[in-house]
Tab-separated table of C-alpha atoms in Angstrom:
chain	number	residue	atom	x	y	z
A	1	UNK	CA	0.000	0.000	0.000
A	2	UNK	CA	0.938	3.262	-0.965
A	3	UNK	CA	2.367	5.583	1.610
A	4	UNK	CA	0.115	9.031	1.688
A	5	UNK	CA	1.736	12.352	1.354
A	6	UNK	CA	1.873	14.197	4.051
A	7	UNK	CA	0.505	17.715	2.438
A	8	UNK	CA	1.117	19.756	5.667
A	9	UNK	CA	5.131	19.545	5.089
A	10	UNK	CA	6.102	22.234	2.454
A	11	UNK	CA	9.537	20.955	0.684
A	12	UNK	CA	12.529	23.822	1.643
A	13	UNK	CA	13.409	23.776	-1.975
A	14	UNK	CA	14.898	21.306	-4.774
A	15	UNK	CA	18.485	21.903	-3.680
A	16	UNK	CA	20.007	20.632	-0.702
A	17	UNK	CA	21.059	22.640	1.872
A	18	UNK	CA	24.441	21.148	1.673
A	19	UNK	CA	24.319	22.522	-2.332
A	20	UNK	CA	22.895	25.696	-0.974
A	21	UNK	CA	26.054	26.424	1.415
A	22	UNK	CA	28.713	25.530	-1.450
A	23	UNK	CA	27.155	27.854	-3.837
A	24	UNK	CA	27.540	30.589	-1.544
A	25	UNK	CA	31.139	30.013	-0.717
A	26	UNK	CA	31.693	29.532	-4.555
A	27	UNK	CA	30.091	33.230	-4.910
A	28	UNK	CA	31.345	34.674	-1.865
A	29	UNK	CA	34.913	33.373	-3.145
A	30	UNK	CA	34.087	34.864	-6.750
A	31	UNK	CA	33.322	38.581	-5.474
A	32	UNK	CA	36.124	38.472	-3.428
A	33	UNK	CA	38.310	37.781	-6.215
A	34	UNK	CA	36.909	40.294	-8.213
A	35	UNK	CA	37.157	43.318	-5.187
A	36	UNK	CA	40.751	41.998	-5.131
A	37	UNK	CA	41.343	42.031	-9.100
A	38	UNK	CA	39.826	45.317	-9.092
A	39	UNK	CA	41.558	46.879	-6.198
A	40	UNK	CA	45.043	45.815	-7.817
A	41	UNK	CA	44.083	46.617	-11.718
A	42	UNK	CA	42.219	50.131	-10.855
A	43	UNK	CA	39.579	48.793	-12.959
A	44	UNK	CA	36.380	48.662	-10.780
A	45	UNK	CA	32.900	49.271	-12.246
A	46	UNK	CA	32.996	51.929	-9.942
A	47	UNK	CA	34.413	53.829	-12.446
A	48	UNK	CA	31.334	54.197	-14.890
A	49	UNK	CA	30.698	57.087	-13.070
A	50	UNK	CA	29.229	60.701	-14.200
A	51	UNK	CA	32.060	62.148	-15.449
A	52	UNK	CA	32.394	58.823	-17.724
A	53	UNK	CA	29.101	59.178	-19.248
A	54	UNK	CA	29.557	62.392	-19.997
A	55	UNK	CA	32.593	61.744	-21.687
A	56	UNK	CA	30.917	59.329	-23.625
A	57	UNK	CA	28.505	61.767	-24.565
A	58	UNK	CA	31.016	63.978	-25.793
A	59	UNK	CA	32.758	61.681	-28.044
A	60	UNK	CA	29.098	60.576	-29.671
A	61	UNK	CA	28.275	64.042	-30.412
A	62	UNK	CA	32.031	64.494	-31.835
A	63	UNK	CA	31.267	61.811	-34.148
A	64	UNK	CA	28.378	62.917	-35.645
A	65	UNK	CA	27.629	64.055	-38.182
A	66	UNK	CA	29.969	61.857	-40.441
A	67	UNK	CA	32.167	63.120	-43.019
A	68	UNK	CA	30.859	60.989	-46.292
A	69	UNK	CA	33.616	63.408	-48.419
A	70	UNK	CA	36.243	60.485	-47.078
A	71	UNK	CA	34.353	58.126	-47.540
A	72	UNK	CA	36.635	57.312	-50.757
A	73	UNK	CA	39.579	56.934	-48.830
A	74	UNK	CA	37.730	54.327	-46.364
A	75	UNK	CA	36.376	51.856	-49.670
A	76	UNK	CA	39.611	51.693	-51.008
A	77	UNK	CA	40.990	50.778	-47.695
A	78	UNK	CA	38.093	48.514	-47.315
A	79	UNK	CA	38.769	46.317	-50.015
A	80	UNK	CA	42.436	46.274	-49.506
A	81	UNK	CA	41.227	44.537	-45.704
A	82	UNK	CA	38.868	42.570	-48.061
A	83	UNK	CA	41.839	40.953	-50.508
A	84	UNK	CA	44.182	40.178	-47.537
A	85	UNK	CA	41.726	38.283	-45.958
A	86	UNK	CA	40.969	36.576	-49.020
A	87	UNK	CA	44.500	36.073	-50.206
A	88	UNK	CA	44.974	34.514	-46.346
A	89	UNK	CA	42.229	32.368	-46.354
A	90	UNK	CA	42.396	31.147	-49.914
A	91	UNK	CA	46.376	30.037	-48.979
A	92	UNK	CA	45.394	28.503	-45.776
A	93	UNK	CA	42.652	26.656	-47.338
A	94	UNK	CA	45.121	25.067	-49.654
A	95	UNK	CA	47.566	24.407	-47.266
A	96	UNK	CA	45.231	22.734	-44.337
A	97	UNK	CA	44.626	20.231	-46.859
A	98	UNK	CA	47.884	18.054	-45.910
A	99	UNK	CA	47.680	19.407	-42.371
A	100	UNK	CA	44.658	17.657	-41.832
A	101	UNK	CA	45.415	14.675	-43.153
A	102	UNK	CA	48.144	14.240	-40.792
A	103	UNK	CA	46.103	15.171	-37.988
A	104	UNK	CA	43.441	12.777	-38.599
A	105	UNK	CA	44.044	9.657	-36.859
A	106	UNK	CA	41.480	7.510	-39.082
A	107	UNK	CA	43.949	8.353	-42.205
A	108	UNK	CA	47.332	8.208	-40.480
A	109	UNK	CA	48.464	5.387	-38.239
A	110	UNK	CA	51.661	6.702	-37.290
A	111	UNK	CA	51.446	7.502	-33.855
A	112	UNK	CA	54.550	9.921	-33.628
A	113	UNK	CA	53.818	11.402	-37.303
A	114	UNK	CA	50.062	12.167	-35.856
A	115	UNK	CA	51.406	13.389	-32.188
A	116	UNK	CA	53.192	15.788	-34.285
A	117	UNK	CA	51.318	17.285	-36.223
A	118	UNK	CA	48.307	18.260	-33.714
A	119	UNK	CA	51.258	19.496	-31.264
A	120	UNK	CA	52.490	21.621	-34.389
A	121	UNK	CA	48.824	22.804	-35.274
A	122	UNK	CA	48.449	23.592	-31.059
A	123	UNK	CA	51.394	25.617	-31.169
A	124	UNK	CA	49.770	27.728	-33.888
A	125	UNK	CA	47.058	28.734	-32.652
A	126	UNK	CA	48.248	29.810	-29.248
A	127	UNK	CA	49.930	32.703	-31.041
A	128	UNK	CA	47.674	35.152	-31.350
A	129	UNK	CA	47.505	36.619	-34.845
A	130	UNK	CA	48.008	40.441	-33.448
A	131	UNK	CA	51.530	38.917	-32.431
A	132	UNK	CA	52.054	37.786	-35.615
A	133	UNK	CA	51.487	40.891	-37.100
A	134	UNK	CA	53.692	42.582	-34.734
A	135	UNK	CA	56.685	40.347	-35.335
A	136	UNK	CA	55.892	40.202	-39.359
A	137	UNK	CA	55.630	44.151	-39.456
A	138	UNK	CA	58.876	44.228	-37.329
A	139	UNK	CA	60.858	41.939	-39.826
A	140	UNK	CA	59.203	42.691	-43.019
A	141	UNK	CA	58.095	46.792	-42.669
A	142	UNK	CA	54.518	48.398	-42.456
A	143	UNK	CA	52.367	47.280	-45.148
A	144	UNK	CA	49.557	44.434	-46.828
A	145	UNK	CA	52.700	41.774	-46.805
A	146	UNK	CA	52.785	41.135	-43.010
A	147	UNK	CA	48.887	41.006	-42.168
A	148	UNK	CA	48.355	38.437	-44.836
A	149	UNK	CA	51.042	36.263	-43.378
A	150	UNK	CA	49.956	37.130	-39.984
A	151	UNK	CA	46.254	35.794	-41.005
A	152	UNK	CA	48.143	32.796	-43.129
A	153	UNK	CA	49.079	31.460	-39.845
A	154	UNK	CA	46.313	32.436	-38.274
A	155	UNK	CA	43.555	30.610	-40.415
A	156	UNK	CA	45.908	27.826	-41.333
A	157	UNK	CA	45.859	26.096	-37.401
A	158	UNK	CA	42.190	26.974	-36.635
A	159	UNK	CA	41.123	25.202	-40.386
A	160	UNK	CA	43.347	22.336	-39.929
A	161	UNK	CA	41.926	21.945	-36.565
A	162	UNK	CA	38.258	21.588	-37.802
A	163	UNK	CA	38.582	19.808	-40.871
A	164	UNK	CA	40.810	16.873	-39.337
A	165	UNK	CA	38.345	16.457	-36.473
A	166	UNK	CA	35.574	16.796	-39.576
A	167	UNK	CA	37.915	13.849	-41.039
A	168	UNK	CA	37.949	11.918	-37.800
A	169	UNK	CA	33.954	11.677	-38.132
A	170	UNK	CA	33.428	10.230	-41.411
A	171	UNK	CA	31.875	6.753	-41.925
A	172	UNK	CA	34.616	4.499	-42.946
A	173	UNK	CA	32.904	1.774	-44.543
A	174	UNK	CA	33.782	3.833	-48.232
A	175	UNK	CA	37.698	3.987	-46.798
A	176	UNK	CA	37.477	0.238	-46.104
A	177	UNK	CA	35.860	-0.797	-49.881
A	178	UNK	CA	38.558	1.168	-51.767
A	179	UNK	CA	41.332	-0.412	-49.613
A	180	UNK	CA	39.566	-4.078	-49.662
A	181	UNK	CA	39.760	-3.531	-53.750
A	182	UNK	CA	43.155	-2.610	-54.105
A	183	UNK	CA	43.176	1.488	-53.811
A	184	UNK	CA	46.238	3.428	-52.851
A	185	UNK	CA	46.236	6.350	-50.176
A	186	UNK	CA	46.220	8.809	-52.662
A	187	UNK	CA	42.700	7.085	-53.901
A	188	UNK	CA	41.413	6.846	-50.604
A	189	UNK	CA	41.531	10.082	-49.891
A	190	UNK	CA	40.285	11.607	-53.302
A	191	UNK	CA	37.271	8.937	-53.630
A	192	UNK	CA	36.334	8.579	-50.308
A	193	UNK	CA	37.433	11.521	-47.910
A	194	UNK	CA	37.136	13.949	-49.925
A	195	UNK	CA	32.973	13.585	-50.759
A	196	UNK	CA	32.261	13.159	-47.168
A	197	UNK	CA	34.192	16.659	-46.298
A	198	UNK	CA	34.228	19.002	-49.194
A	199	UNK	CA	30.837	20.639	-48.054
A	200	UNK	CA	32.095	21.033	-44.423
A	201	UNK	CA	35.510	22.727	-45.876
A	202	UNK	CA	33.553	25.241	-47.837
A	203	UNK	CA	31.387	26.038	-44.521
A	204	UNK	CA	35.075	25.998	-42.535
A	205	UNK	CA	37.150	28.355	-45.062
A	206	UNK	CA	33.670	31.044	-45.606
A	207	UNK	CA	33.800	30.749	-41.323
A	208	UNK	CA	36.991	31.944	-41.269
A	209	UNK	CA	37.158	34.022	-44.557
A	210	UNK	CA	34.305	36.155	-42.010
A	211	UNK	CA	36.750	36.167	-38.801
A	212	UNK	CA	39.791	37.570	-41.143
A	213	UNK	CA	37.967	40.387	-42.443
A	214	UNK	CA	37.609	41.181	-38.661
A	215	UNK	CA	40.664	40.395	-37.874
A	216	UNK	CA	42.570	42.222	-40.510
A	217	UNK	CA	40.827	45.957	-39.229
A	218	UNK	CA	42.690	44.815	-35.826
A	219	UNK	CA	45.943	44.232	-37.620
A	220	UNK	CA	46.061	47.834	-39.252
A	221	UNK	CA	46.904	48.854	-35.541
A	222	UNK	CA	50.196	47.717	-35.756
A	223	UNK	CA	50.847	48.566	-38.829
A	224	UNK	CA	49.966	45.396	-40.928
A	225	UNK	CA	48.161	47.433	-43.638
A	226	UNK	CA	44.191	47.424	-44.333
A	227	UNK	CA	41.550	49.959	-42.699
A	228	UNK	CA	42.472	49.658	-39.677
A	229	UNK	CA	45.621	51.639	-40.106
A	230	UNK	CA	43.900	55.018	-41.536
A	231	UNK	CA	41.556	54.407	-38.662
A	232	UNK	CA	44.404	54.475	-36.100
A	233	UNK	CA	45.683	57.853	-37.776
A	234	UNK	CA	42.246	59.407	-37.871
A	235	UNK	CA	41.882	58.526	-33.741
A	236	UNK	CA	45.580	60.169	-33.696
A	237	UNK	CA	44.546	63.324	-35.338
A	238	UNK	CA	41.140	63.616	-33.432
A	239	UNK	CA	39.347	63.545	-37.022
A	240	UNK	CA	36.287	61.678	-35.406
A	241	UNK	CA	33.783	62.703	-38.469
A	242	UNK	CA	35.985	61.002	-40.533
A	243	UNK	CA	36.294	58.161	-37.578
A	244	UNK	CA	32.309	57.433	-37.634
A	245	UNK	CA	32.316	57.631	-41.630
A	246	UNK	CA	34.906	54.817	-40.885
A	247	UNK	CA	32.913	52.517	-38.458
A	248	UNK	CA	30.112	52.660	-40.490
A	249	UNK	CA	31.252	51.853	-43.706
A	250	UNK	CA	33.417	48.585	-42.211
A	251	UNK	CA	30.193	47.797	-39.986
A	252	UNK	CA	27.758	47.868	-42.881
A	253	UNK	CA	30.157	46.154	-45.163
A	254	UNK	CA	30.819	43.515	-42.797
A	255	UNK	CA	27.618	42.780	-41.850
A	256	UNK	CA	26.338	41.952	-45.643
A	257	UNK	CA	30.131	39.396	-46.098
A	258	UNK	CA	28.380	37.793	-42.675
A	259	UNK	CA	25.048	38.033	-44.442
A	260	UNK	CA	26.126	36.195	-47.620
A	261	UNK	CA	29.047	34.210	-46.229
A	262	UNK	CA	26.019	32.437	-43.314
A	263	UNK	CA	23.751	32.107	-46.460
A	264	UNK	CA	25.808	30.044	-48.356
A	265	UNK	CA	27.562	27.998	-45.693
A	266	UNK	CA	23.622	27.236	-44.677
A	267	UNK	CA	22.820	26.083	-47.839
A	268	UNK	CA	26.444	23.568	-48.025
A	269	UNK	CA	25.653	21.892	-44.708
């Protein structure tokens, strides 16, 4: 028989009290890491204060109204950001190709050969790609040359990365056939890899044709060419008209490469 519920005890809650009392020490610890981050960094949100709102204010009203006169100077700079992305991503594409195979374990069965090449691919993309473009600019002079390497390097670990776990998925049962009848690597790959990951490796190289186009407006900081380097001169000279006429024209423009680049990587996968 069925034990009745007792209706006149009301249930404390769904966590234990025992959960209860660690999340509070968990958040207790957490603020108290953050007073003591803040207190060392002078960087408490203390400091949205008055006087920063009103400087906020004051640069928005600087902005506007912006000056669409330079707008010439920003397109041309534009598409210059446009081709070294493109240039980077088309090269990286090409060259994650044998990258990936080598990082796939399904495809290579050399342990050491394998170990290798995902601690090579790691080591990539620790670097960030604004470091890249520091040490490129430094060795090869301001200019288009050392962001595209910069981005090279870049796109070619975070590419490599996705396709050879992309690689790692397939069904094998096509890999298996073509060996069982007598096919070389070189035919395993082309007749049976290939197929199953072409449409993921257009979605992978428009994915990160989108981040270098970002990316490259951050390298014109350091001198690595694109828009991003008239923008840093513009913020140098206090020219903010021509500043806003630049953040609009890269937002807009960016937004429709996102636009198209999510259209077409929707209709590949």
């Amino acid at each position: 028989m069925t034990k009745p519920l007792n209706t006149n005890v009301v249930p404390t809650g769904l966590v234990s009290s025992k959960a209860k009392l660690r999340m509070n020490i968990i958040l207790l610890v957490v603020i108290g890491l953050y007073i003591f981050s803040s207190a060392m960094t002078n960087s408490s949100i203390l400091r949205f204060d008055a006087d920063f709102f009103k400087n906020v204010w004051m640069m928005f009203v600087q902005l506007f109204p912006p000056n669409w006169g330079y707008s010439n100077v920003v397109m041309d700079k534009l598409l210059e950001t446009i081709k070294m992305a493109l240039i980077a991503t088309t090269i990286a594409g090409i060259l994650c190709i044998p990258f990936s195979l080598l990082a796939a374990n399904n495809i290579v069965h050399n342990k050491f050969l394998y170990n290798v090449t995902k601690m090579f691919l790691n080591i990539m993309r620790t670097i960030p790609e604004l470091i890249l473009a520091v040490v490129f600019v430094g060795l090869f002079g301001i200019g288009v040359f050392p962001g595209i390497l910069a981005l090279i390097i870049f796109s070619l670990g975070i590419l490599a990365k996705l396709i050879s776990e992309t690689i790692e998925s397939i069904d094998m049962n096509p890999l298996e056939a073509i060996r069982a009848s007598g096919g070389n690597t070189l035919q395993v790959i082309w007749y049976a890899v290939v197929p199953q990951v072409l449409p993921q490796f257009v979605s992978f190289t428009l994915y990160v044709f989108e981040i270098n186009v970002r990316a490259s407006v951050v390298l014109g900081f350091v001198g690595a060419g694109g828009i991003g380097l008239i923008l840093r001169q513009q913020i140098n000279f206090l020219s903010y008209q021509n500043v806003s006429t630049i953040i609009v024209i890269t937002f807009v423009v960016v937004v429709i490469i996102d636009y198209i680049s999510n259209k077409l990587r929707g209709r590949l996968v």
